[in-house]
mmCIF file of C-alpha atoms in Angstrom:
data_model
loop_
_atom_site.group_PDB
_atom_site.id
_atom_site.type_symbol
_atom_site.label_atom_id
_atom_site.label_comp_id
_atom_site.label_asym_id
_atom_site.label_seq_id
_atom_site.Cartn_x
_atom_site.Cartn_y
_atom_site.Cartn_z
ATOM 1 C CA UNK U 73 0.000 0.000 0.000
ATOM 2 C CA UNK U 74 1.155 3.090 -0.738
ATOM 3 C CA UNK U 75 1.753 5.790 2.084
ATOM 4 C CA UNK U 76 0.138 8.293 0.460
ATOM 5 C CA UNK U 77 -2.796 6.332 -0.572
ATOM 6 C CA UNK U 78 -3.830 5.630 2.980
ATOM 7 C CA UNK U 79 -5.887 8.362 3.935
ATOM 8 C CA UNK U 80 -7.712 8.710 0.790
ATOM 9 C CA UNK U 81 -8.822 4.981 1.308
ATOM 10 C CA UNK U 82 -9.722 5.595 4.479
ATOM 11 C CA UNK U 83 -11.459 9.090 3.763
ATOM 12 C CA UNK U 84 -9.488 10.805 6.447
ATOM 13 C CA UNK U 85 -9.918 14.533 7.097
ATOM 14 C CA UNK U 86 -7.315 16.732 6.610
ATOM 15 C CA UNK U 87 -4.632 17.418 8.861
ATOM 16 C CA UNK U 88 -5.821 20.077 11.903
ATOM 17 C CA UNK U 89 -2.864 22.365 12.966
ATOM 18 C CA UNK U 90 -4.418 23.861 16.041
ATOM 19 C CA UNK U 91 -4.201 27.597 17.797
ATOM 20 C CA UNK U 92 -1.951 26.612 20.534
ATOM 21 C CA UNK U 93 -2.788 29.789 22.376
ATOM 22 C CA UNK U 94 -6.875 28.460 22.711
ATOM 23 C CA UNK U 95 -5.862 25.174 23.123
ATOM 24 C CA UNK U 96 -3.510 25.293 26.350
ATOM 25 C CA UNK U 97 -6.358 27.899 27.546
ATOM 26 C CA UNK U 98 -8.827 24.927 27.005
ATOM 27 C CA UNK U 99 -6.982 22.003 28.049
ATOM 28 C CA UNK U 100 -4.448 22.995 30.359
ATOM 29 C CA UNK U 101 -6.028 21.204 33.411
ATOM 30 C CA UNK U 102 -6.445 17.790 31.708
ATOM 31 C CA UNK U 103 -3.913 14.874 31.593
ATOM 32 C CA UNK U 104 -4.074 11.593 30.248
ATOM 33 C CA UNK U 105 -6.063 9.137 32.734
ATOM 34 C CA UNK U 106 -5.027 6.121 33.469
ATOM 35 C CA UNK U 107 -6.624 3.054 31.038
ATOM 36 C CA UNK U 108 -7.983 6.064 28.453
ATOM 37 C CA UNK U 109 -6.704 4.351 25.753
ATOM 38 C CA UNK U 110 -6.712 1.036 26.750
ATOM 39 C CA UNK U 111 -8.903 -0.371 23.504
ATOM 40 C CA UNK U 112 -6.558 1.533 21.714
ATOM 41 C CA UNK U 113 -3.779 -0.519 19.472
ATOM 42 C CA UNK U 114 -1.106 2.703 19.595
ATOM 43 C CA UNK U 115 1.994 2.211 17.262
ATOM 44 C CA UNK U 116 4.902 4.748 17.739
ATOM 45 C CA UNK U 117 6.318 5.388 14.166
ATOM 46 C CA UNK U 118 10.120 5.837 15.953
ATOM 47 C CA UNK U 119 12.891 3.597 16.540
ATOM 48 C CA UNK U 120 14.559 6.400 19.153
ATOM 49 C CA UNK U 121 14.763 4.841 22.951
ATOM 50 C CA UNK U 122 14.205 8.261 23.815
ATOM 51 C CA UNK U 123 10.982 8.960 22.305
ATOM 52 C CA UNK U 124 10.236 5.492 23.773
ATOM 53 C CA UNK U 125 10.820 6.075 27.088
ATOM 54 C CA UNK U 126 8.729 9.007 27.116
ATOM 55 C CA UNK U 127 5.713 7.195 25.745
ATOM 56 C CA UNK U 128 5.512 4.310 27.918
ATOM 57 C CA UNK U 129 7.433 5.936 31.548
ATOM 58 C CA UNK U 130 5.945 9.702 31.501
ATOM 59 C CA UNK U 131 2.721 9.112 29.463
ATOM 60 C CA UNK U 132 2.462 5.628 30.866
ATOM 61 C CA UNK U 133 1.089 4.816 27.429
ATOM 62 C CA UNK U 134 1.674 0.723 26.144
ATOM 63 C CA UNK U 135 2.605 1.118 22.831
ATOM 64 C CA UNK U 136 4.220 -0.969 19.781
ATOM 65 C CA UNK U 137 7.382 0.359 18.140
ATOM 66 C CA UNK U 138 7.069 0.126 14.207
ATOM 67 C CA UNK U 139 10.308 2.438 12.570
ATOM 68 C CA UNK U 140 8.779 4.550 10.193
ATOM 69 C CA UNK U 141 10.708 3.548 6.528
ATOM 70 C CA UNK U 142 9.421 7.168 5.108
ATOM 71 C CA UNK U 143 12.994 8.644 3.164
ATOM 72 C CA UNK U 144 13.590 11.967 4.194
ATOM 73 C CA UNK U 145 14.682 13.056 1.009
ATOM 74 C CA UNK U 146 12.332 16.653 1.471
ATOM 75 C CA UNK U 147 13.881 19.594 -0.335
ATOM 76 C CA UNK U 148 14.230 22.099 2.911
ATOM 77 C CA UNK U 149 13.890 24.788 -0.075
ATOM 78 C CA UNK U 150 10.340 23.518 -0.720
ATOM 79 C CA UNK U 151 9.363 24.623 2.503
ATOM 80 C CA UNK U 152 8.844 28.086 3.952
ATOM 81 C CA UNK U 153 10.575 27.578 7.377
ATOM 82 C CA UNK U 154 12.151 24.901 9.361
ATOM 83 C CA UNK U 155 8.876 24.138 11.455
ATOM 84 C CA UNK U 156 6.673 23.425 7.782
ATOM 85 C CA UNK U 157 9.566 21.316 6.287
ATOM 86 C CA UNK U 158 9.482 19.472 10.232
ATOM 87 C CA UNK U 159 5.945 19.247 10.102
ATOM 88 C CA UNK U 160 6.035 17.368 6.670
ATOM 89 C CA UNK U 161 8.541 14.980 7.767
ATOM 90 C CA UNK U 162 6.604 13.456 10.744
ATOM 91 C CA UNK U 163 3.249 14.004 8.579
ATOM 92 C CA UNK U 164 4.806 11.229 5.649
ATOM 93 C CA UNK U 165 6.602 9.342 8.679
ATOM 94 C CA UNK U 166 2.734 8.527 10.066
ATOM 95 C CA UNK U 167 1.348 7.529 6.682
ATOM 96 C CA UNK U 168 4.274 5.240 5.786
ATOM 97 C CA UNK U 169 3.217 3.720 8.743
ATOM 98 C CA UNK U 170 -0.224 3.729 9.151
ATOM 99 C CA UNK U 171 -0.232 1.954 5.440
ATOM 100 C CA UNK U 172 2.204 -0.651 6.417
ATOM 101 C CA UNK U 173 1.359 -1.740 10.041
ATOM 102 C CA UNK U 174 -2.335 -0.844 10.471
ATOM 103 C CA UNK U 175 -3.924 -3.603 8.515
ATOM 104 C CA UNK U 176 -6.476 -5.652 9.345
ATOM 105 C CA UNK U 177 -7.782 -2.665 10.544
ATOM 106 C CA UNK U 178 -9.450 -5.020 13.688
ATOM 107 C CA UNK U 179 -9.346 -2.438 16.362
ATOM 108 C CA UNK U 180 -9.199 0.675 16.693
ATOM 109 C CA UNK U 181 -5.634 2.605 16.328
ATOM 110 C CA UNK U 182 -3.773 5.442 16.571
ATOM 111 C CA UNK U 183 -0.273 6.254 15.084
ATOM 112 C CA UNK U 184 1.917 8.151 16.693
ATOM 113 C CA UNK U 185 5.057 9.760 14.786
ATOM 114 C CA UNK U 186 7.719 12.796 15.677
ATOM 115 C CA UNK U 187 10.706 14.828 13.742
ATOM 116 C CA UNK U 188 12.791 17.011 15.742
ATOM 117 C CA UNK U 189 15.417 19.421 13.818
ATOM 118 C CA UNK U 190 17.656 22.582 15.176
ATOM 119 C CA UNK U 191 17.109 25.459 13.494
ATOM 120 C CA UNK U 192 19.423 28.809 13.955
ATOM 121 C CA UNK U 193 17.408 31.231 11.891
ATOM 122 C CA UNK U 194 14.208 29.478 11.231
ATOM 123 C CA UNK U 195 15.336 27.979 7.790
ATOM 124 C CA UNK U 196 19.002 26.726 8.443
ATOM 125 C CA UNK U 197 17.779 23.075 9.132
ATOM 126 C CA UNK U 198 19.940 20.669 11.235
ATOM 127 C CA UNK U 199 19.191 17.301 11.606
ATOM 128 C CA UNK U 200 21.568 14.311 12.697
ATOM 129 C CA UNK U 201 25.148 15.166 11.817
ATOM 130 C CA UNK U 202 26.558 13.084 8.818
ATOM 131 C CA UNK U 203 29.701 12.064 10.647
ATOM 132 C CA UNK U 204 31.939 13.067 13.782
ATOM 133 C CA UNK U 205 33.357 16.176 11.401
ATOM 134 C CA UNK U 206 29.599 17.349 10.819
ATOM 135 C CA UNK U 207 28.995 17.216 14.214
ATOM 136 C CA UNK U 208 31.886 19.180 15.426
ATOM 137 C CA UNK U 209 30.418 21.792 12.281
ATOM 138 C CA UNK U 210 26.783 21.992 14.095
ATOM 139 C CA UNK U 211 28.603 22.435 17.568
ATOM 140 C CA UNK U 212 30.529 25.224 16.648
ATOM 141 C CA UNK U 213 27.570 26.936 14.811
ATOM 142 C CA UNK U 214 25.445 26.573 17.766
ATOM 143 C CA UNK U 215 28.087 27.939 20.353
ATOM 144 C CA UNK U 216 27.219 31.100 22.236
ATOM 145 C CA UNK U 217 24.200 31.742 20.722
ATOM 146 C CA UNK U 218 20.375 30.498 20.703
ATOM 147 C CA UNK U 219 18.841 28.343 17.797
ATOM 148 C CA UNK U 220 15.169 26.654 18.389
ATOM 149 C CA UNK U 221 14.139 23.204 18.542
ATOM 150 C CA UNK U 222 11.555 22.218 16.523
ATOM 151 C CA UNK U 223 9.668 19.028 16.897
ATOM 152 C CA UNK U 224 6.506 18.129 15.142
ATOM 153 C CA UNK U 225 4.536 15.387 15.960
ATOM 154 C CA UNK U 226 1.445 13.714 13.212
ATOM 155 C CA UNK U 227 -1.379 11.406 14.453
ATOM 156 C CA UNK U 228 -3.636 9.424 12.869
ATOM 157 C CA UNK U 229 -6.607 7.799 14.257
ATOM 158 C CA UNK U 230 -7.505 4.968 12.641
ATOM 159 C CA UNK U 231 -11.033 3.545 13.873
ATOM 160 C CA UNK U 232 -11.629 -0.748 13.360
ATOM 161 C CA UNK U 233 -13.696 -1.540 10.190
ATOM 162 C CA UNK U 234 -16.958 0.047 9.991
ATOM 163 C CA UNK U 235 -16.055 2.611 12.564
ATOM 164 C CA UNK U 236 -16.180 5.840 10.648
ATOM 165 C CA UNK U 237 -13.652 8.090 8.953
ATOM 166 C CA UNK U 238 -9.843 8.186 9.721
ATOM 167 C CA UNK U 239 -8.979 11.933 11.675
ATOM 168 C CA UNK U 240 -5.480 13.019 11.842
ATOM 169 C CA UNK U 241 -3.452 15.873 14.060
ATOM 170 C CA UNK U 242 -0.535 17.489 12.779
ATOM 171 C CA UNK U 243 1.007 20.362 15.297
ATOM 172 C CA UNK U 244 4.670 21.588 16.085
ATOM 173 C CA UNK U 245 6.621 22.781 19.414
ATOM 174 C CA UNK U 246 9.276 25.422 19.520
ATOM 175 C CA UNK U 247 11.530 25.435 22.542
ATOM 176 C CA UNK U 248 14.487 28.129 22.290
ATOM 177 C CA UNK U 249 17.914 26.836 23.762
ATOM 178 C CA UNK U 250 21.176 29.089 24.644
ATOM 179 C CA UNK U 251 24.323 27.728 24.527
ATOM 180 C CA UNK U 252 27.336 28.263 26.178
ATOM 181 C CA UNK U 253 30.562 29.393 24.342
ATOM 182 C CA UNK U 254 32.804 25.981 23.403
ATOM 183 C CA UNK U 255 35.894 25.718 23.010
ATOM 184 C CA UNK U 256 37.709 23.544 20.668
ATOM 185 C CA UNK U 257 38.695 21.210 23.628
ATOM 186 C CA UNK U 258 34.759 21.215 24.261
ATOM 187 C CA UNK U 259 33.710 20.420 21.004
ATOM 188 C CA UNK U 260 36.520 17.571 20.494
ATOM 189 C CA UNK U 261 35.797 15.841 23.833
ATOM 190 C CA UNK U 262 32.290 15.862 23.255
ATOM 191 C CA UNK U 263 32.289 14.750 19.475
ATOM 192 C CA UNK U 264 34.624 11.796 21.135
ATOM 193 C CA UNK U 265 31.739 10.768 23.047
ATOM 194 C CA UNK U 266 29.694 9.731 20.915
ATOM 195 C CA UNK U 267 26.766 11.195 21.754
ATOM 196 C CA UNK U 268 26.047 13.737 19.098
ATOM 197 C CA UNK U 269 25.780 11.235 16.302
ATOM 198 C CA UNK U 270 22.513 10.358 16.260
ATOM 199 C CA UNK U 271 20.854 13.732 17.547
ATOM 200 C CA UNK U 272 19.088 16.462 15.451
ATOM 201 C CA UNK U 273 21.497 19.703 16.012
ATOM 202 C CA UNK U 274 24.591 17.291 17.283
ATOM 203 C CA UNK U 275 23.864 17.482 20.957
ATOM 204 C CA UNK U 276 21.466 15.604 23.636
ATOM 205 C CA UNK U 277 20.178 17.640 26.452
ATOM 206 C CA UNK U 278 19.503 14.686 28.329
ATOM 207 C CA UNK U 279 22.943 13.548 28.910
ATOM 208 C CA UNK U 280 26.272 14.711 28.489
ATOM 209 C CA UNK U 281 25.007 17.826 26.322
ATOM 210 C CA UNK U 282 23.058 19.207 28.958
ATOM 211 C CA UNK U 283 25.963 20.865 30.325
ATOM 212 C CA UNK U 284 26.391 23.038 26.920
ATOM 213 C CA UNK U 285 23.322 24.590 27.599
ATOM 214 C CA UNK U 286 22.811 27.411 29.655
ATOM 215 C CA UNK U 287 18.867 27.392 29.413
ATOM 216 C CA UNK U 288 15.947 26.955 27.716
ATOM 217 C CA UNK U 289 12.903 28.902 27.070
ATOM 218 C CA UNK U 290 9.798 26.088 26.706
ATOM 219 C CA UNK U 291 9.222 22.569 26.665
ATOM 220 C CA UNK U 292 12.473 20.518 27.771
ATOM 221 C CA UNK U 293 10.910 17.537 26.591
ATOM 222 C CA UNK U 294 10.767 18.956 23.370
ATOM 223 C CA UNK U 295 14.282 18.920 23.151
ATOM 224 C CA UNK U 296 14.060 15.363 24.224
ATOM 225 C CA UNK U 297 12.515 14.318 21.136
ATOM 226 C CA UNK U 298 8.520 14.740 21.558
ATOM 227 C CA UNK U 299 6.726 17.456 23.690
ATOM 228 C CA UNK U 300 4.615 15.507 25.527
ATOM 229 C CA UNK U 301 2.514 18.376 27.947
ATOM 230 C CA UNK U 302 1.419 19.226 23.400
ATOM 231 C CA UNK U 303 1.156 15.343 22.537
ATOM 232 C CA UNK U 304 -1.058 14.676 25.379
ATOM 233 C CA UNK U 305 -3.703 17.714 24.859
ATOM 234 C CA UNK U 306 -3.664 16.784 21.398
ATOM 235 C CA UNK U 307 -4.953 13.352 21.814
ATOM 236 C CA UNK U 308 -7.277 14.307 24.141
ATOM 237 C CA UNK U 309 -8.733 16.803 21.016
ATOM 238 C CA UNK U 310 -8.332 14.091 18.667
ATOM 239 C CA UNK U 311 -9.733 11.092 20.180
ATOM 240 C CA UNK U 312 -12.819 13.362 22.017
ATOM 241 C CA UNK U 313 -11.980 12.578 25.717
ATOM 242 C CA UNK U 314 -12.332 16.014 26.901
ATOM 243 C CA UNK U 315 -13.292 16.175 29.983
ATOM 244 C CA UNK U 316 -16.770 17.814 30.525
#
């Protein structure tokens, strides 16, 4: 089946990019309960431990893994800013999977994917660094300064056979980050680590990178990899379970 194909097929409405400024005004008191999605098949389009730690510890979510296969071959120039080209990313991330690992469509089921990039200026676009020389590039770039963080996140209901029409989400968190100045010896040691290599922007917050940064201004787990105060409220808008 064809990624694209998917929603058609399933005569899914479009994508809804909420106002984040209603939104936290109308569900900034509600969480998650426990066993809400319990009839709920939920696949996590990511292969990244960290995004699934913080599905299954902080959202206390059970969920399957299924790595998206989506190439990210976008053109950045096709998009206006770093947060539309992020946005389409985790969008055709979802549908690869939601055509590939969401059939027989025997329960109900929601997919779940994310793309987090750096951006400096909101168009230069950095994603994981090609090698340990890349990384030492972004790390250098992003050296006494601020850049933002950008992760989008795409859901797509999928309701069992008979159920009615697919719905998806599609919606994006900024969190600005300040680095401190590095110095070569900085950038050397902590290219040597290891760590950068398979992090959008060369760096993880939640290790040995966290003590580049100075401070943030949003979500830190949006850094992490997936925002999930945003990911929460917007399953709660998507599947209905507002509280009343």
């Amino acid at each position: 089946r064809s990624a694209h194909g998917i929603l058609p097929k399933l005569k899914c409405r479009p994508a809804i990019q909420p106002n984040y400024e209603r939104t936290a005004r109308r569900y900034s008191t509600q969480m998650l309960q426990p066993g809400a999605l319990a009839a709920i098949r939920l696949v996590l389009a990511s292969a990244s431990p960290r995004r699934v730690e913080l599905v299954r510890d902080n959202l206390g979510l059970s969920v399957e893994v299924c790595p998206s296969l989506f190439e990210e071959t976008l053109l950045k120039a096709d998009f206006p800013d770093a947060r539309a080209y992020c946005q389409a990313t985790a969008r055709g991330k979802a549908l690869e999977v939601a055509a590939r690992c969401c059939f027989p469509r025997d329960v109900d089921q929601l997919v779940i994917a994310a793309d987090t990039v750096v951006s400096l200026d909101g168009h230069m676009v950095m994603e994981k660094p090609r090698d340990k020389g890349h990384a030492a590039e972004m790390l250098r770039s992003l050296s006494g300064s601020q850049h933002s963080v950008i992760t989008a996140a795409a859901l797509i209901f999928i309701p069992a056979e008979g159920g009615g029409t697919a719905r998806e989400r599609l919606f994006a968190e900024v969190t600005r980050v300040r680095f401190s100045k590095l110095s070569e010896g900085v950038v050397a040691a902590y290219v040597a680590s290891g760590e950068p290599m398979d992090k959008a922007g060369g760096y993880g917050i939640q290790g040995k990178g966290g003590t580049l940064v100075e401070g943030i201004e949003g979500c830190y787990f949006n850094v992490v990899g997936l925002p999930i105060n945003a990911l929460s409220r917007e399953i709660i808008a998507l599947l209905g379970l507002e509280e009343s």
